[in-house]
Amino acid sequence: MNILDQFRLDGKTALVTGARRGIGMAMAVALAEAGADIIAVSANMEASGSAIEKEVKALGRGFAAYRCDLSDRKAVYQLIEKVHTDGHAVNILVNNAGTILRDAAARHSDAYWDTTIEVNLSSQFVLSREFGKRMLERGSGKIIFIASLLTFQGGITVPGYAASKGGLGQLTKALANEWAGQGIQVNAIAPGYVRTDNTEALQNNAERYQAILERIPAGRWGNIDDFKGPAVFLASSASDFVNGEILVVDGGWMGR
């Protein structure tokens, strides 16, 4: 097979959580550009007329939209059932949706902790387990988690977020250990500092922003399009021998 053909996703269906904006939207568009039909999930996803729907349909790909609050376990199970009832076979699962709640550890409330762990870790395990079952039946599938630099580092004033992203790193490896031999590749992408809503507080802190910038060897913050290539690679047959890896996309931050 021609190497570029290995990156094609024709005939595949990708479910992307948090696809309404930011990194999730960029990855969903990239997967559609590579040939996949898209199931877009977000807590605030429009039933029709969303920006992501327009981009995907303009590429001639199939599109379905679902609204789901990932902090609500019951809603997560309802989403899974609805996707199956609607006849979708998910070949690629991109667990992108997440939340970050900031407060010093001594004041970090139970509510902050519980919400962050539920959205960033527990819901993603449930989605991976349930859609993974169908992948195992078919003998093929791709699961991509969106980890973080805080999969490796502790961060400041985000203990719940750091714990959840550290957990995602281990979950990636745990699922890969069980499923790699059954045709399912489970991997993660760890973004560095990227211009998104989640980093708005850092971007607005001039001193912190500059300190971060000075440590990034690439000399810039990331942008959402930096995640298109990694997403397509991990979703495609080009990565069939890649299992349990956390692909860091950070402009060199972790190597400094």
PDB file of C-alpha atoms in Angstrom:
ATOM      1  CA  MET A   1       0.000   0.000   0.000  1.00  0.00           C
ATOM      2  CA  ASN A   2       1.205   3.491  -0.862  1.00  0.00           C
ATOM      3  CA  ILE A   3       2.291   5.268   2.310  1.00  0.00           C
ATOM      4  CA  LEU A   4      -0.169   8.132   1.837  1.00  0.00           C
ATOM      5  CA  ASP A   5      -2.989   5.618   1.384  1.00  0.00           C
ATOM      6  CA  GLN A   6      -2.249   4.296   4.873  1.00  0.00           C
ATOM      7  CA  PHE A   7      -3.468   7.603   6.257  1.00  0.00           C
ATOM      8  CA  ARG A   8      -6.834   7.390   4.466  1.00  0.00           C
ATOM      9  CA  LEU A   9      -9.938   6.857   6.609  1.00  0.00           C
ATOM     10  CA  ASP A  10     -12.516   6.217   3.926  1.00  0.00           C
ATOM     11  CA  GLY A  11     -15.398   4.086   5.163  1.00  0.00           C
ATOM     12  CA  LYS A  12     -14.576   4.753   8.828  1.00  0.00           C
ATOM     13  CA  THR A  13     -16.714   6.519  11.407  1.00  0.00           C
ATOM     14  CA  ALA A  14     -15.055   8.626  14.100  1.00  0.00           C
ATOM     15  CA  LEU A  15     -16.766   9.730  17.295  1.00  0.00           C
ATOM     16  CA  VAL A  16     -15.089  12.838  18.713  1.00  0.00           C
ATOM     17  CA  THR A  17     -16.095  14.268  22.084  1.00  0.00           C
ATOM     18  CA  GLY A  18     -15.656  17.990  22.593  1.00  0.00           C
ATOM     19  CA  ALA A  19     -15.871  18.416  18.823  1.00  0.00           C
ATOM     20  CA  ARG A  20     -17.766  21.691  18.866  1.00  0.00           C
ATOM     21  CA  ARG A  21     -14.666  23.884  19.118  1.00  0.00           C
ATOM     22  CA  GLY A  22     -10.926  24.034  19.763  1.00  0.00           C
ATOM     23  CA  ILE A  23      -8.647  21.018  19.437  1.00  0.00           C
ATOM     24  CA  GLY A  24     -11.615  18.649  19.196  1.00  0.00           C
ATOM     25  CA  MET A  25     -13.083  20.491  16.224  1.00  0.00           C
ATOM     26  CA  ALA A  26      -9.704  20.670  14.480  1.00  0.00           C
ATOM     27  CA  MET A  27      -9.180  16.922  14.904  1.00  0.00           C
ATOM     28  CA  ALA A  28     -12.715  16.117  13.726  1.00  0.00           C
ATOM     29  CA  VAL A  29     -12.213  18.199  10.579  1.00  0.00           C
ATOM     30  CA  ALA A  30      -8.862  16.502   9.957  1.00  0.00           C
ATOM     31  CA  LEU A  31     -10.417  13.045  10.263  1.00  0.00           C
ATOM     32  CA  ALA A  32     -13.133  14.093   7.823  1.00  0.00           C
ATOM     33  CA  GLU A  33     -10.496  15.443   5.441  1.00  0.00           C
ATOM     34  CA  ALA A  34      -8.894  11.990   5.580  1.00  0.00           C
ATOM     35  CA  GLY A  35     -12.207  10.373   4.644  1.00  0.00           C
ATOM     36  CA  ALA A  36     -14.034   9.563   7.889  1.00  0.00           C
ATOM     37  CA  ASP A  37     -17.647  10.265   8.714  1.00  0.00           C
ATOM     38  CA  ILE A  38     -17.968  12.195  11.976  1.00  0.00           C
ATOM     39  CA  ILE A  39     -20.092  11.811  15.094  1.00  0.00           C
ATOM     40  CA  ALA A  40     -19.648  15.034  17.046  1.00  0.00           C
ATOM     41  CA  VAL A  41     -20.408  15.093  20.768  1.00  0.00           C
ATOM     42  CA  SER A  42     -20.441  18.112  23.065  1.00  0.00           C
ATOM     43  CA  ALA A  43     -22.342  19.346  26.095  1.00  0.00           C
ATOM     44  CA  ASN A  44     -23.555  22.303  24.032  1.00  0.00           C
ATOM     45  CA  MET A  45     -23.689  20.732  20.568  1.00  0.00           C
ATOM     46  CA  GLU A  46     -26.331  22.248  18.316  1.00  0.00           C
ATOM     47  CA  ALA A  47     -28.819  19.808  16.831  1.00  0.00           C
ATOM     48  CA  SER A  48     -28.050  21.283  13.422  1.00  0.00           C
ATOM     49  CA  GLY A  49     -26.161  24.158  11.850  1.00  0.00           C
ATOM     50  CA  SER A  50     -22.998  23.983  13.967  1.00  0.00           C
ATOM     51  CA  ALA A  51     -19.659  25.131  12.576  1.00  0.00           C
ATOM     52  CA  ILE A  52     -18.285  21.593  12.743  1.00  0.00           C
ATOM     53  CA  GLU A  53     -21.309  20.213  10.866  1.00  0.00           C
ATOM     54  CA  LYS A  54     -20.827  22.749   8.076  1.00  0.00           C
ATOM     55  CA  GLU A  55     -17.137  21.917   7.702  1.00  0.00           C
ATOM     56  CA  VAL A  56     -17.650  18.166   7.702  1.00  0.00           C
ATOM     57  CA  LYS A  57     -20.541  18.243   5.240  1.00  0.00           C
ATOM     58  CA  ALA A  58     -18.608  20.594   2.952  1.00  0.00           C
ATOM     59  CA  LEU A  59     -16.063  17.790   2.663  1.00  0.00           C
ATOM     60  CA  GLY A  60     -18.799  15.393   1.568  1.00  0.00           C
ATOM     61  CA  ARG A  61     -18.658  13.304   4.748  1.00  0.00           C
ATOM     62  CA  GLY A  62     -21.474  12.001   6.880  1.00  0.00           C
ATOM     63  CA  PHE A  63     -22.221  13.875  10.096  1.00  0.00           C
ATOM     64  CA  ALA A  64     -24.245  13.224  13.242  1.00  0.00           C
ATOM     65  CA  ALA A  65     -24.495  15.458  16.314  1.00  0.00           C
ATOM     66  CA  TYR A  66     -25.199  14.460  19.908  1.00  0.00           C
ATOM     67  CA  ARG A  67     -25.431  16.563  23.044  1.00  0.00           C
ATOM     68  CA  CYS A  68     -24.068  14.990  26.230  1.00  0.00           C
ATOM     69  CA  ASP A  69     -22.896  16.282  29.600  1.00  0.00           C
ATOM     70  CA  LEU A  70     -19.981  13.980  30.417  1.00  0.00           C
ATOM     71  CA  SER A  71     -20.201  14.877  34.104  1.00  0.00           C
ATOM     72  CA  ASP A  72     -23.544  13.018  34.184  1.00  0.00           C
ATOM     73  CA  ARG A  73     -22.906   9.240  34.174  1.00  0.00           C
ATOM     74  CA  LYS A  74     -26.507   8.459  33.216  1.00  0.00           C
ATOM     75  CA  ALA A  75     -26.271  10.815  30.235  1.00  0.00           C
ATOM     76  CA  VAL A  76     -23.083   9.072  29.087  1.00  0.00           C
ATOM     77  CA  TYR A  77     -24.832   5.695  29.019  1.00  0.00           C
ATOM     78  CA  GLN A  78     -27.784   7.258  27.211  1.00  0.00           C
ATOM     79  CA  LEU A  79     -25.394   8.655  24.589  1.00  0.00           C
ATOM     80  CA  ILE A  80     -23.815   5.246  24.020  1.00  0.00           C
ATOM     81  CA  GLU A  81     -27.220   3.599  23.657  1.00  0.00           C
ATOM     82  CA  LYS A  82     -28.441   6.315  21.268  1.00  0.00           C
ATOM     83  CA  VAL A  83     -25.370   6.022  19.053  1.00  0.00           C
ATOM     84  CA  HIS A  84     -25.848   2.255  18.835  1.00  0.00           C
ATOM     85  CA  THR A  85     -29.617   2.533  18.302  1.00  0.00           C
ATOM     86  CA  ASP A  86     -29.045   5.006  15.474  1.00  0.00           C
ATOM     87  CA  GLY A  87     -26.954   2.377  13.731  1.00  0.00           C
ATOM     88  CA  HIS A  88     -23.502   3.891  13.993  1.00  0.00           C
ATOM     89  CA  ALA A  89     -20.465   1.606  14.136  1.00  0.00           C
ATOM     90  CA  VAL A  90     -17.684   3.593  15.778  1.00  0.00           C
ATOM     91  CA  ASN A  91     -14.307   2.664  14.288  1.00  0.00           C
ATOM     92  CA  ILE A  92     -12.394   5.556  15.839  1.00  0.00           C
ATOM     93  CA  LEU A  93     -13.063   7.020  19.296  1.00  0.00           C
ATOM     94  CA  VAL A  94     -11.402  10.315  20.173  1.00  0.00           C
ATOM     95  CA  ASN A  95     -11.833  11.099  23.872  1.00  0.00           C
ATOM     96  CA  ASN A  96     -11.117  14.803  23.661  1.00  0.00           C
ATOM     97  CA  ALA A  97     -13.682  16.539  25.886  1.00  0.00           C
ATOM     98  CA  GLY A  98     -12.362  17.746  29.206  1.00  0.00           C
ATOM     99  CA  THR A  99     -12.623  20.377  31.885  1.00  0.00           C
ATOM    100  CA  ILE A 100     -10.221  22.238  34.140  1.00  0.00           C
ATOM    101  CA  LEU A 101     -11.163  23.863  37.465  1.00  0.00           C
ATOM    102  CA  ARG A 102      -8.532  25.979  39.173  1.00  0.00           C
ATOM    103  CA  ASP A 103      -8.020  26.586  42.881  1.00  0.00           C
ATOM    104  CA  ALA A 104      -5.223  26.096  45.377  1.00  0.00           C
ATOM    105  CA  ALA A 105      -5.074  22.530  46.679  1.00  0.00           C
ATOM    106  CA  ALA A 106      -6.088  23.574  50.209  1.00  0.00           C
ATOM    107  CA  ARG A 107      -9.287  25.100  48.788  1.00  0.00           C
ATOM    108  CA  HIS A 108      -9.913  22.649  45.935  1.00  0.00           C
ATOM    109  CA  SER A 109     -13.455  21.540  46.726  1.00  0.00           C
ATOM    110  CA  ASP A 110     -15.003  18.084  46.530  1.00  0.00           C
ATOM    111  CA  ALA A 111     -17.252  19.431  43.769  1.00  0.00           C
ATOM    112  CA  TYR A 112     -14.249  20.583  41.711  1.00  0.00           C
ATOM    113  CA  TRP A 113     -12.513  17.242  42.234  1.00  0.00           C
ATOM    114  CA  ASP A 114     -15.570  15.101  41.476  1.00  0.00           C
ATOM    115  CA  THR A 115     -16.543  17.005  38.333  1.00  0.00           C
ATOM    116  CA  THR A 116     -13.023  16.986  36.931  1.00  0.00           C
ATOM    117  CA  ILE A 117     -12.436  13.291  37.566  1.00  0.00           C
ATOM    118  CA  GLU A 118     -15.848  12.363  36.148  1.00  0.00           C
ATOM    119  CA  VAL A 119     -15.439  14.350  32.923  1.00  0.00           C
ATOM    120  CA  ASN A 120     -11.733  13.794  32.300  1.00  0.00           C
ATOM    121  CA  LEU A 121     -11.326  10.197  33.434  1.00  0.00           C
ATOM    122  CA  SER A 122     -14.403   8.206  34.464  1.00  0.00           C
ATOM    123  CA  SER A 123     -16.603   9.098  31.488  1.00  0.00           C
ATOM    124  CA  GLN A 124     -13.729   8.378  29.130  1.00  0.00           C
ATOM    125  CA  PHE A 125     -13.244   4.927  30.599  1.00  0.00           C
ATOM    126  CA  VAL A 126     -16.961   4.192  30.197  1.00  0.00           C
ATOM    127  CA  LEU A 127     -16.978   5.394  26.575  1.00  0.00           C
ATOM    128  CA  SER A 128     -13.836   3.407  25.764  1.00  0.00           C
ATOM    129  CA  ARG A 129     -15.105   0.252  27.443  1.00  0.00           C
ATOM    130  CA  GLU A 130     -18.526   0.340  25.779  1.00  0.00           C
ATOM    131  CA  PHE A 131     -17.428   1.324  22.267  1.00  0.00           C
ATOM    132  CA  GLY A 132     -14.343  -0.861  22.726  1.00  0.00           C
ATOM    133  CA  LYS A 133     -16.561  -3.921  23.173  1.00  0.00           C
ATOM    134  CA  ARG A 134     -17.931  -3.440  19.649  1.00  0.00           C
ATOM    135  CA  MET A 135     -14.442  -2.862  18.270  1.00  0.00           C
ATOM    136  CA  LEU A 136     -13.316  -6.126  19.843  1.00  0.00           C
ATOM    137  CA  GLU A 137     -16.205  -7.928  18.166  1.00  0.00           C
ATOM    138  CA  ARG A 138     -15.090  -6.523  14.798  1.00  0.00           C
ATOM    139  CA  GLY A 139     -11.402  -7.122  15.509  1.00  0.00           C
ATOM    140  CA  SER A 140     -10.301  -3.579  14.759  1.00  0.00           C
ATOM    141  CA  GLY A 141     -10.523  -0.063  16.122  1.00  0.00           C
ATOM    142  CA  LYS A 142      -8.669   3.038  17.260  1.00  0.00           C
ATOM    143  CA  ILE A 143      -9.035   4.838  20.589  1.00  0.00           C
ATOM    144  CA  ILE A 144      -7.281   8.146  21.159  1.00  0.00           C
ATOM    145  CA  PHE A 145      -7.210   9.918  24.510  1.00  0.00           C
ATOM    146  CA  ILE A 146      -6.213  13.549  24.898  1.00  0.00           C
ATOM    147  CA  ALA A 147      -3.748  13.630  27.746  1.00  0.00           C
ATOM    148  CA  SER A 148      -1.701  16.657  28.857  1.00  0.00           C
ATOM    149  CA  LEU A 149       1.687  17.831  29.986  1.00  0.00           C
ATOM    150  CA  LEU A 150       0.152  17.237  33.415  1.00  0.00           C
ATOM    151  CA  THR A 151       0.075  13.546  32.587  1.00  0.00           C
ATOM    152  CA  PHE A 152       3.788  13.881  33.441  1.00  0.00           C
ATOM    153  CA  GLN A 153       3.945  16.992  35.653  1.00  0.00           C
ATOM    154  CA  GLY A 154       1.957  18.166  38.661  1.00  0.00           C
ATOM    155  CA  GLY A 155       0.966  21.655  37.629  1.00  0.00           C
ATOM    156  CA  ILE A 156      -0.127  24.444  39.969  1.00  0.00           C
ATOM    157  CA  THR A 157      -3.641  24.955  41.432  1.00  0.00           C
ATOM    158  CA  VAL A 158      -5.141  22.135  39.310  1.00  0.00           C
ATOM    159  CA  PRO A 159      -4.841  18.988  41.461  1.00  0.00           C
ATOM    160  CA  GLY A 160      -8.001  17.406  40.066  1.00  0.00           C
ATOM    161  CA  TYR A 161      -6.926  18.055  36.497  1.00  0.00           C
ATOM    162  CA  ALA A 162      -3.424  16.700  37.086  1.00  0.00           C
ATOM    163  CA  ALA A 163      -4.811  13.570  38.730  1.00  0.00           C
ATOM    164  CA  SER A 164      -7.272  12.981  35.897  1.00  0.00           C
ATOM    165  CA  LYS A 165      -4.681  13.433  33.160  1.00  0.00           C
ATOM    166  CA  GLY A 166      -2.180  11.259  34.990  1.00  0.00           C
ATOM    167  CA  GLY A 167      -4.885   8.628  35.179  1.00  0.00           C
ATOM    168  CA  LEU A 168      -5.530   8.899  31.436  1.00  0.00           C
ATOM    169  CA  GLY A 169      -1.902   8.086  30.757  1.00  0.00           C
ATOM    170  CA  GLN A 170      -2.168   4.883  32.763  1.00  0.00           C
ATOM    171  CA  LEU A 171      -5.580   4.044  31.288  1.00  0.00           C
ATOM    172  CA  THR A 172      -4.076   4.348  27.804  1.00  0.00           C
ATOM    173  CA  LYS A 173      -1.449   1.768  28.696  1.00  0.00           C
ATOM    174  CA  ALA A 174      -3.860  -0.504  30.555  1.00  0.00           C
ATOM    175  CA  LEU A 175      -6.278  -0.750  27.636  1.00  0.00           C
ATOM    176  CA  ALA A 176      -3.448  -1.130  25.135  1.00  0.00           C
ATOM    177  CA  ASN A 177      -2.017  -4.023  27.133  1.00  0.00           C
ATOM    178  CA  GLU A 178      -5.307  -5.909  26.868  1.00  0.00           C
ATOM    179  CA  TRP A 179      -6.451  -4.938  23.394  1.00  0.00           C
ATOM    180  CA  ALA A 180      -3.335  -4.536  21.207  1.00  0.00           C
ATOM    181  CA  GLY A 181      -3.345  -8.231  20.365  1.00  0.00           C
ATOM    182  CA  GLN A 182      -7.005  -8.050  19.335  1.00  0.00           C
ATOM    183  CA  GLY A 183      -6.645  -5.376  16.676  1.00  0.00           C
ATOM    184  CA  ILE A 184      -7.393  -2.314  18.804  1.00  0.00           C
ATOM    185  CA  GLN A 185      -4.796   0.432  19.042  1.00  0.00           C
ATOM    186  CA  VAL A 186      -5.131   2.646  22.123  1.00  0.00           C
ATOM    187  CA  ASN A 187      -2.912   5.712  22.304  1.00  0.00           C
ATOM    188  CA  ALA A 188      -2.954   9.290  23.568  1.00  0.00           C
ATOM    189  CA  ILE A 189      -1.935  12.760  22.472  1.00  0.00           C
ATOM    190  CA  ALA A 190      -0.519  15.099  25.124  1.00  0.00           C
ATOM    191  CA  PRO A 191      -0.855  18.738  24.067  1.00  0.00           C
ATOM    192  CA  GLY A 192       1.572  21.318  25.347  1.00  0.00           C
ATOM    193  CA  TYR A 193       0.532  24.918  25.879  1.00  0.00           C
ATOM    194  CA  VAL A 194      -2.082  25.676  23.226  1.00  0.00           C
ATOM    195  CA  ARG A 195      -4.204  28.766  22.595  1.00  0.00           C
ATOM    196  CA  THR A 196      -7.629  27.456  23.658  1.00  0.00           C
ATOM    197  CA  ASP A 197     -10.340  28.376  26.145  1.00  0.00           C
ATOM    198  CA  ASN A 198      -8.772  26.042  28.716  1.00  0.00           C
ATOM    199  CA  THR A 199      -5.590  28.130  28.812  1.00  0.00           C
ATOM    200  CA  GLU A 200      -7.269  31.529  28.726  1.00  0.00           C
ATOM    201  CA  ALA A 201      -6.297  32.288  32.339  1.00  0.00           C
ATOM    202  CA  LEU A 202      -2.642  31.628  31.533  1.00  0.00           C
ATOM    203  CA  GLN A 203      -2.776  33.638  28.325  1.00  0.00           C
ATOM    204  CA  ASN A 204      -4.214  36.598  30.220  1.00  0.00           C
ATOM    205  CA  ASN A 205      -1.438  36.482  32.826  1.00  0.00           C
ATOM    206  CA  ALA A 206       1.318  38.394  31.028  1.00  0.00           C
ATOM    207  CA  GLU A 207       4.122  37.269  33.340  1.00  0.00           C
ATOM    208  CA  ARG A 208       3.136  33.587  33.295  1.00  0.00           C
ATOM    209  CA  TYR A 209       2.496  33.656  29.541  1.00  0.00           C
ATOM    210  CA  GLN A 210       5.971  35.007  28.849  1.00  0.00           C
ATOM    211  CA  ALA A 211       7.638  32.530  31.219  1.00  0.00           C
ATOM    212  CA  ILE A 212       5.947  29.649  29.426  1.00  0.00           C
ATOM    213  CA  LEU A 213       6.820  31.018  25.994  1.00  0.00           C
ATOM    214  CA  GLU A 214      10.486  31.344  26.910  1.00  0.00           C
ATOM    215  CA  ARG A 215      10.661  27.660  27.844  1.00  0.00           C
ATOM    216  CA  ILE A 216       9.145  26.343  24.604  1.00  0.00           C
ATOM    217  CA  PRO A 217      11.986  25.518  22.185  1.00  0.00           C
ATOM    218  CA  ALA A 218       9.713  26.069  19.170  1.00  0.00           C
ATOM    219  CA  GLY A 219       9.323  29.681  20.293  1.00  0.00           C
ATOM    220  CA  ARG A 220       5.529  29.773  20.203  1.00  0.00           C
ATOM    221  CA  TRP A 221       2.396  28.449  21.842  1.00  0.00           C
ATOM    222  CA  GLY A 222       0.601  25.703  19.964  1.00  0.00           C
ATOM    223  CA  ASN A 223      -2.488  26.201  17.859  1.00  0.00           C
ATOM    224  CA  ILE A 224      -5.359  23.807  17.236  1.00  0.00           C
ATOM    225  CA  ASP A 225      -4.197  22.857  13.750  1.00  0.00           C
ATOM    226  CA  ASP A 226      -1.033  21.354  15.256  1.00  0.00           C
ATOM    227  CA  PHE A 227      -3.189  18.364  16.273  1.00  0.00           C
ATOM    228  CA  LYS A 228      -4.598  17.470  12.873  1.00  0.00           C
ATOM    229  CA  GLY A 229      -1.631  15.371  11.755  1.00  0.00           C
ATOM    230  CA  PRO A 230      -1.170  13.450  15.027  1.00  0.00           C
ATOM    231  CA  ALA A 231      -4.895  12.651  15.152  1.00  0.00           C
ATOM    232  CA  VAL A 232      -5.004  11.291  11.614  1.00  0.00           C
ATOM    233  CA  PHE A 233      -1.840   9.246  12.196  1.00  0.00           C
ATOM    234  CA  LEU A 234      -3.182   7.581  15.350  1.00  0.00           C
ATOM    235  CA  ALA A 235      -6.603   7.010  13.732  1.00  0.00           C
ATOM    236  CA  SER A 236      -5.175   5.410  10.581  1.00  0.00           C
ATOM    237  CA  SER A 237      -3.539   2.130   9.600  1.00  0.00           C
ATOM    238  CA  ALA A 238      -0.211   3.984   9.552  1.00  0.00           C
ATOM    239  CA  SER A 239      -0.158   3.510  13.338  1.00  0.00           C
ATOM    240  CA  ASP A 240      -1.199  -0.144  13.472  1.00  0.00           C
ATOM    241  CA  PHE A 241       1.945  -1.128  15.395  1.00  0.00           C
ATOM    242  CA  VAL A 242       1.717   1.799  17.829  1.00  0.00           C
ATOM    243  CA  ASN A 243       0.150   0.799  21.140  1.00  0.00           C
ATOM    244  CA  GLY A 244      -0.011   2.473  24.548  1.00  0.00           C
ATOM    245  CA  GLU A 245       1.962   5.526  23.463  1.00  0.00           C
ATOM    246  CA  ILE A 246       1.494   9.087  24.649  1.00  0.00           C
ATOM    247  CA  LEU A 247       2.450  11.343  21.734  1.00  0.00           C
ATOM    248  CA  VAL A 248       3.584  14.673  23.145  1.00  0.00           C
ATOM    249  CA  VAL A 249       2.810  17.649  20.894  1.00  0.00           C
ATOM    250  CA  ASP A 250       4.357  20.529  22.804  1.00  0.00           C
ATOM    251  CA  GLY A 251       6.929  22.372  20.716  1.00  0.00           C
ATOM    252  CA  GLY A 252       9.691  20.655  22.673  1.00  0.00           C
ATOM    253  CA  TRP A 253       8.591  21.647  26.204  1.00  0.00           C
ATOM    254  CA  MET A 254       9.074  18.197  27.762  1.00  0.00           C
ATOM    255  CA  GLY A 255      12.563  17.823  26.310  1.00  0.00           C
ATOM    256  CA  ARG A 256      13.844  21.035  27.860  1.00  0.00           C
TER     257      ARG A 256
END
